[in-house]
Tab-separated table of C-alpha atoms and ligand atoms in Angstrom:
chain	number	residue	atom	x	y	z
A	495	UNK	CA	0.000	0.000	0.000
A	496	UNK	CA	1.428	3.377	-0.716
A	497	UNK	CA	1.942	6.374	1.192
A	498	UNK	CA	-0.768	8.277	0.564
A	499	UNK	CA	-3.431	5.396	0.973
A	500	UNK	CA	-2.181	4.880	4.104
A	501	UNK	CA	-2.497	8.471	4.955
A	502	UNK	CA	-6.254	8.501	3.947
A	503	UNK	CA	-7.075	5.363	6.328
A	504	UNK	CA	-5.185	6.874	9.100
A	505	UNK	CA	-7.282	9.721	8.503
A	506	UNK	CA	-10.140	7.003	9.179
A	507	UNK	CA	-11.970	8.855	6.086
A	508	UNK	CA	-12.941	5.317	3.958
A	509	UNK	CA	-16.047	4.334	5.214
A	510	UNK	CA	-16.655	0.268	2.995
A	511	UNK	CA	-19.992	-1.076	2.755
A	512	UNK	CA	-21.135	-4.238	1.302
A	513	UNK	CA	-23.995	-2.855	-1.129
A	514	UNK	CA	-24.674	0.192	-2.953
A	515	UNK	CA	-27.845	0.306	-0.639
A	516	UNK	CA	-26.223	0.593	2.284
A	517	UNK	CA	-23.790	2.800	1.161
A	518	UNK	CA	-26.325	4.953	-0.139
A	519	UNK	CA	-28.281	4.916	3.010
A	520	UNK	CA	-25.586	5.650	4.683
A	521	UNK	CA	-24.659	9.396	3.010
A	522	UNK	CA	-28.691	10.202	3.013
A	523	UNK	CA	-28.437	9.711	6.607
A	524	UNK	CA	-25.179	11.723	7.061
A	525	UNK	CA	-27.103	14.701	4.914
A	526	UNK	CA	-30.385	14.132	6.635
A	527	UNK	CA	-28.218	14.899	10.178
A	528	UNK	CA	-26.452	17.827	8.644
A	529	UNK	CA	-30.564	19.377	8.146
A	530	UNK	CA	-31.473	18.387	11.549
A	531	UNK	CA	-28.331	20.088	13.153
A	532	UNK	CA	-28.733	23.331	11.436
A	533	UNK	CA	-32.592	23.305	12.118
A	534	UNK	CA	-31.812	22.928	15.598
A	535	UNK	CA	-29.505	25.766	15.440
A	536	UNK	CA	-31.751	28.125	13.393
A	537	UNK	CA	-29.544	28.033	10.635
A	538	UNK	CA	-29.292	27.063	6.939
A	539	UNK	CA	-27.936	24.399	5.361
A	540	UNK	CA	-25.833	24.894	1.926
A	541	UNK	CA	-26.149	21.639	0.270
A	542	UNK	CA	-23.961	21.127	-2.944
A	543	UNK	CA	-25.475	18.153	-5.048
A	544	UNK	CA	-24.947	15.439	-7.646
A	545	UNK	CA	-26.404	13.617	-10.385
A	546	UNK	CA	-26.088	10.618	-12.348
A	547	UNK	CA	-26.716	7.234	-11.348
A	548	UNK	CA	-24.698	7.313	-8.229
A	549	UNK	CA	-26.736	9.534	-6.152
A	550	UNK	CA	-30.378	8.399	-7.305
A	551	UNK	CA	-30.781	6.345	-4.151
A	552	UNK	CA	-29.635	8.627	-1.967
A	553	UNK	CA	-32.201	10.929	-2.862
A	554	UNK	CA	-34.145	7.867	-2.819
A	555	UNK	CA	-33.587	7.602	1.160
A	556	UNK	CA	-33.886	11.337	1.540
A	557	UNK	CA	-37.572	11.079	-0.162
A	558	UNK	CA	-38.212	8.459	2.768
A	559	UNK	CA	-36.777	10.126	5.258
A	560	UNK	CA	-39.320	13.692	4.594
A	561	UNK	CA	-42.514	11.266	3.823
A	562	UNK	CA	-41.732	8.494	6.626
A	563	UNK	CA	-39.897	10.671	9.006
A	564	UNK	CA	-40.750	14.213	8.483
A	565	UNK	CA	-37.657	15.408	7.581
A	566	UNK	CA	-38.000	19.042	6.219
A	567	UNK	CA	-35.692	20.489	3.580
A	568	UNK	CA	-36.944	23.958	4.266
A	569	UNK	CA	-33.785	25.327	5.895
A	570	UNK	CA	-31.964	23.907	2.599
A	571	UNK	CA	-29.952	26.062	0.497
A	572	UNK	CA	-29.027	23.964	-2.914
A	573	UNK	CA	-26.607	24.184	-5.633
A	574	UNK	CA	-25.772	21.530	-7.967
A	575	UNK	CA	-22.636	20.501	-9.553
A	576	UNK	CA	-23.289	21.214	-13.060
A	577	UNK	CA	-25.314	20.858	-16.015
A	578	UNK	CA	-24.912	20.315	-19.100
A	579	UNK	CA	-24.642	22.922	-22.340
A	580	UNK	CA	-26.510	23.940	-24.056
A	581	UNK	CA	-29.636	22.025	-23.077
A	582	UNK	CA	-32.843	23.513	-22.164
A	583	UNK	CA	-34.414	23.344	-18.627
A	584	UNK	CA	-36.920	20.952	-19.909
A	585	UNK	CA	-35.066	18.388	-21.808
A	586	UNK	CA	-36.161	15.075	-20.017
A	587	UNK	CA	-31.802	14.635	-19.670
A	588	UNK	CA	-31.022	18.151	-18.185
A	589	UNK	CA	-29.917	17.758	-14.887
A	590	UNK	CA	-32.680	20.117	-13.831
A	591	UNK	CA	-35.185	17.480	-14.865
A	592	UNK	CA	-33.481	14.761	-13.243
A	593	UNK	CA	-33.155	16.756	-9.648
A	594	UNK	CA	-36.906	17.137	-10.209
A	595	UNK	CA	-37.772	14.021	-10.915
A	596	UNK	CA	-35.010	12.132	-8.169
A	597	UNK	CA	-35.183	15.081	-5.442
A	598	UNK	CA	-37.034	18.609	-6.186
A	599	UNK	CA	-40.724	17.304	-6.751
A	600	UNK	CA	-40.847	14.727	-3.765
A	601	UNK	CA	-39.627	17.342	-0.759
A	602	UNK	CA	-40.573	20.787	0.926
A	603	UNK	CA	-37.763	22.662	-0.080
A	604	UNK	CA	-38.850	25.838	-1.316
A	605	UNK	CA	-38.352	26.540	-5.102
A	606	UNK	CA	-36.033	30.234	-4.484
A	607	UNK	CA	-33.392	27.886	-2.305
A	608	UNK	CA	-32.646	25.892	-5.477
A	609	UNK	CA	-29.867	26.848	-7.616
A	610	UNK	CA	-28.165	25.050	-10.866
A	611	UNK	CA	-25.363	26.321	-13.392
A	612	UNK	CA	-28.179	26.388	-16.563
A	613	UNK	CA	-27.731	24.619	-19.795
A	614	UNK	CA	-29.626	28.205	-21.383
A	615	UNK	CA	-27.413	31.096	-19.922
A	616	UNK	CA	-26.831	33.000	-22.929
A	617	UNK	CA	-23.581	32.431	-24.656
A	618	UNK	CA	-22.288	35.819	-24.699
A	619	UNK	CA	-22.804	36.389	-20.895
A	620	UNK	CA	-21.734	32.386	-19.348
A	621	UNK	CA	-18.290	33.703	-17.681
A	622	UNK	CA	-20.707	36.497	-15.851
A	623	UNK	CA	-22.958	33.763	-15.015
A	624	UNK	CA	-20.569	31.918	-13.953
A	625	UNK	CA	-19.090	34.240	-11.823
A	626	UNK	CA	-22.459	34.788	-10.603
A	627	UNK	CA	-22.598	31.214	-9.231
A	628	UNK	CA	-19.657	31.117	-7.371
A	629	UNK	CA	-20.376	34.797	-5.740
A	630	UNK	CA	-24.076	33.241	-4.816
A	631	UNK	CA	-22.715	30.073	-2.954
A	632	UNK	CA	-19.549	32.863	-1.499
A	633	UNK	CA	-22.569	35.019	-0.118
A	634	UNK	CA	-24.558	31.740	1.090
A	635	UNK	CA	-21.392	31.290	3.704
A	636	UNK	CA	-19.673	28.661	1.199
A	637	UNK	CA	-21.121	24.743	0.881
A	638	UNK	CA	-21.703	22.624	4.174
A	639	UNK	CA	-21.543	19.996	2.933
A	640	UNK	CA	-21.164	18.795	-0.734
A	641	UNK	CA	-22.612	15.351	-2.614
A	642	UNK	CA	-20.027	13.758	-5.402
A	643	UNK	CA	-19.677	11.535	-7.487
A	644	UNK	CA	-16.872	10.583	-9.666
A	645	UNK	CA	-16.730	10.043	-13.588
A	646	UNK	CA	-14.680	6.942	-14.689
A	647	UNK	CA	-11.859	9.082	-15.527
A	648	UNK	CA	-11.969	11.033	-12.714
A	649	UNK	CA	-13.978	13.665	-13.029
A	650	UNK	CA	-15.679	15.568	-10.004
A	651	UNK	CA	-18.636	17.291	-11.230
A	652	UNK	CA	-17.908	17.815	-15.036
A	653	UNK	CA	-14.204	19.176	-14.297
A	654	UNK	CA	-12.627	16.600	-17.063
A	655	UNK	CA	-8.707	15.297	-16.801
A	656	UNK	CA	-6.251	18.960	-17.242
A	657	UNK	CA	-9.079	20.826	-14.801
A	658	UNK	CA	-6.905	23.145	-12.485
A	659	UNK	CA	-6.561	22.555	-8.708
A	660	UNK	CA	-7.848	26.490	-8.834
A	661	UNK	CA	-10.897	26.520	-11.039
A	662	UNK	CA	-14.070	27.994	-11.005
A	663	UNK	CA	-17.185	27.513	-12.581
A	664	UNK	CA	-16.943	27.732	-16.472
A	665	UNK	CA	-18.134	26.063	-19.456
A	666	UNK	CA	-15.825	22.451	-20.211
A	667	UNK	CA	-15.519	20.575	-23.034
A	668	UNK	CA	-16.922	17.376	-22.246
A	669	UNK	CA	-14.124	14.234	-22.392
A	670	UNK	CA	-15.037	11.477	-24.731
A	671	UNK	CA	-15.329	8.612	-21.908
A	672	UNK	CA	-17.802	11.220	-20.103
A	673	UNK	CA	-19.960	11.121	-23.331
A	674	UNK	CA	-19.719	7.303	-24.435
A	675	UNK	CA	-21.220	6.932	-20.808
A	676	UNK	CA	-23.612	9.450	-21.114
A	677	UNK	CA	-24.554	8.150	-24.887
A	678	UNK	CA	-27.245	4.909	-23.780
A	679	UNK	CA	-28.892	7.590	-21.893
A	680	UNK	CA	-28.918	9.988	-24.875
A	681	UNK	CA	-29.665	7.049	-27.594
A	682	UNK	CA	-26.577	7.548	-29.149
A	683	UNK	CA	-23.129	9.719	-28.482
A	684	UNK	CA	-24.075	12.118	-31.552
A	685	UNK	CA	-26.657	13.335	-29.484
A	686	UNK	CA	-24.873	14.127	-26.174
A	687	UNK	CA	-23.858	17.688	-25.640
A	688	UNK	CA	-20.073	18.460	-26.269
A	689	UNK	CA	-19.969	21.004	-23.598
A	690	UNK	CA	-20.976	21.762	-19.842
A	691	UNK	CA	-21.240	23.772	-17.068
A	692	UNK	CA	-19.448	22.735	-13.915
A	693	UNK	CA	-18.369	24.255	-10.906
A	694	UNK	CA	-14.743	24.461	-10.409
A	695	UNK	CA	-12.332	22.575	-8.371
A	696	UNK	CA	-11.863	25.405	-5.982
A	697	UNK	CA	-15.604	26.058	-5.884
A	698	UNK	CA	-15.892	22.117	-4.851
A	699	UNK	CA	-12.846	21.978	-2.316
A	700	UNK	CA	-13.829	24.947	-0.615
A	701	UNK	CA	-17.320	22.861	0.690
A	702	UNK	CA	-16.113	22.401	4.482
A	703	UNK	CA	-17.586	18.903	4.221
A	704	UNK	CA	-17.214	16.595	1.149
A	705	UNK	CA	-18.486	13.054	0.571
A	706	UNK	CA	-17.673	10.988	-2.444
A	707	UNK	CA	-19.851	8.374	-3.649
A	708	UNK	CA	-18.783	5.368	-5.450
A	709	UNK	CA	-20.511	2.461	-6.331
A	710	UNK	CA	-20.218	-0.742	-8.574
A	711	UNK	CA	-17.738	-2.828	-10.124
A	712	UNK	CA	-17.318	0.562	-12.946
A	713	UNK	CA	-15.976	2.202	-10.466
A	714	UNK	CA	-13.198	0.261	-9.264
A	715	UNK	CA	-10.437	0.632	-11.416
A	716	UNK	CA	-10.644	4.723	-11.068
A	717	UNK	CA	-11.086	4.590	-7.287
A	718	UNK	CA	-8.014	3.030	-7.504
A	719	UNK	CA	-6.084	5.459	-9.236
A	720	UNK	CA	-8.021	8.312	-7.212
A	721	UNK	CA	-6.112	6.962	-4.075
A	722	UNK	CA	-3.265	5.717	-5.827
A	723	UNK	CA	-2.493	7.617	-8.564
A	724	UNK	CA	0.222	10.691	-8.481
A	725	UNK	CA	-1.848	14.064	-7.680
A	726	UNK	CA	-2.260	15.792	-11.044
A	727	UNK	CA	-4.642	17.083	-13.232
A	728	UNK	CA	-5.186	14.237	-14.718
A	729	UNK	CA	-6.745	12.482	-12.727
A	730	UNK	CA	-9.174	15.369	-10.960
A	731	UNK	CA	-10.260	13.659	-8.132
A	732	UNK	CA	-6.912	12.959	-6.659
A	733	UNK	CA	-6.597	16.429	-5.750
A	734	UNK	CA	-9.377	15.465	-3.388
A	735	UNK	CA	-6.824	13.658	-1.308
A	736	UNK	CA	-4.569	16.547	-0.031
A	737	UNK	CA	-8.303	17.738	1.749
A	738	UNK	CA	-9.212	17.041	5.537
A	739	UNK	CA	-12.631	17.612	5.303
A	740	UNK	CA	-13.319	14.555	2.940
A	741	UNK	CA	-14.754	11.319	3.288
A	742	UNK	CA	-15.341	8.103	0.816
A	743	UNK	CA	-18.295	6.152	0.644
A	744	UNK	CA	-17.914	2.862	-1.328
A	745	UNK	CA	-19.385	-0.379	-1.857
A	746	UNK	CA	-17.613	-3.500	-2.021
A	747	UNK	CA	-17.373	-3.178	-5.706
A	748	UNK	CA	-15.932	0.242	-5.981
A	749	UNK	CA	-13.432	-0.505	-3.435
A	750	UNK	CA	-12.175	-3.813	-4.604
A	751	UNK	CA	-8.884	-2.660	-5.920
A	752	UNK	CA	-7.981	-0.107	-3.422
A	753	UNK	CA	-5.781	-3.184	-1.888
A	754	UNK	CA	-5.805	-4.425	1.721
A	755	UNK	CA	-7.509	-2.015	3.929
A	756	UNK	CA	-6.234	-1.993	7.940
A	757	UNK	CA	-9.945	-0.914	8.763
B	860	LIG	P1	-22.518	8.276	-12.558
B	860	LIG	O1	-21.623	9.539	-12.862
B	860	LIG	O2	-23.033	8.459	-11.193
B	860	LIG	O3	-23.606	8.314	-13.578
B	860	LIG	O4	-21.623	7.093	-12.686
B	860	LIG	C1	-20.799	9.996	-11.845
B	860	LIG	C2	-20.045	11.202	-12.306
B	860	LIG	O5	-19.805	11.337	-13.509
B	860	LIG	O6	-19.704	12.019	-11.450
């Protein structure tokens, strides 16, 4: 085991679990605390969050948890990783659709608290917008606590392999693995957008709390090289590693090539 592996599991900041489920239920439950503890303190919670598959059941849980348990998402304050461009709000695929469908439409949070980059900012004004975003989460008190997941070549949010340690939100060219994975979902890579908007690297390590999500065999190989791997731009999501304030949840599959694990 190298170095820096070792470092994270000293750090105690690998949390294993045998399914996705549990895993899953696991960072709902971690998020659902977060809203409780700020409730009880009168305050607001900043929530930065995902999509793709990885987070479905999480929002999944959180549904539960406000229908079975009452949990209230009123003292939520959301922004979302990225989106992609140009797409229109309504597009069954924008990532405003999906948080509606997986999240938005199922809870009490309240409509004005919800904020994602969007796949329609005019062309001419995106780095203003984008500035925009980051001021808006800066004047929010920064995120709380922020939801990833992680493309298969490393990606956090959409920043693709070459993203800088000090980005900020901005329109990406989308990396070909990122669109063969997103092409079953489009019916066909010709139709996935070439471009995105994604909060930056800085915008996502400056969250004072930050939870990765991995799950399935797919993931393995690049969870690998996230804790393995030297810390460069290529690989995005091993900058997470020189963070405190970051913790991995994994299923068995994502974690079955990390190596031995003194847990
Ligand atoms: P996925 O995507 O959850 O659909 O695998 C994760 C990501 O690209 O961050």
């Amino acid at each position: 085991m190298n170095k820096v592996t070792t470092d994270i599991l000293l750090t105690n900041n690998i949390h294993i679990y045998a399914t996705a489920e549990a895993a899953s239920i696991k960072v709902a439950r971690v998020i659902a605390d977060e809203i409780i503890k700020k409730r009880s303190l009168g305050q607001q919670l900043v929530l930065g969050l995902a999509t793709g598959n990885t987070p479905k059941m999480v929002y999944q849980q959180l549904v539960r948890m406000h229908r079975d348990e009452g949990l209230s998402f009123k003292n939520v304050i959301s922004f979302n990783l990225d989106e992609y461009y140009p797409l229109k709000e309504t597009h069954p695929l924008s990532y405003h659709s999906f948080m509606n469908q997986h999240l938005f439409d199922h809870i009490d949070i309240a409509q004005s608290n919800i904020h994602l980059p969007h796949g329609e900012w005019d062309v001419a004004r995106l780095g203003d917008y984008c500035k925009a975003y980051d001021q808006k989460i800066k004047q929010h008190g920064g995120i709380d606590l922020q939801l990833l997941g992680i493309g298969r070549n490393g990606h956090i949010g959409f920043n693709e392999p070459g993203s800088a340690f000090d980005s900020a939100t901005r329109l990406i060219d989308l990396h070909e693995q990122t669109r063969t994975d997103a092409a079953i979902d489009f019916e066909g890579i010709e139709n996935v957008p070439l471009q995105a908007i994604t909060m930056g690297i800085a915008t996502i390590t400056n969250a004072k709390k930050i939870l990765l999500l991995a799950i399935g065999t797919r993931k393995a190989e690049i969870i690998k090289k996230a804790f393995q791997n030297e810390i460069s731009p290529e690989v995005p999501a091993t900058f997470l590693r020189t963070l405190p304030q970051v913790s991995y949840i994994l299923d068995q599959e994502a974690a079955a090539l990390v190596g031995p694990l003194e847990r």
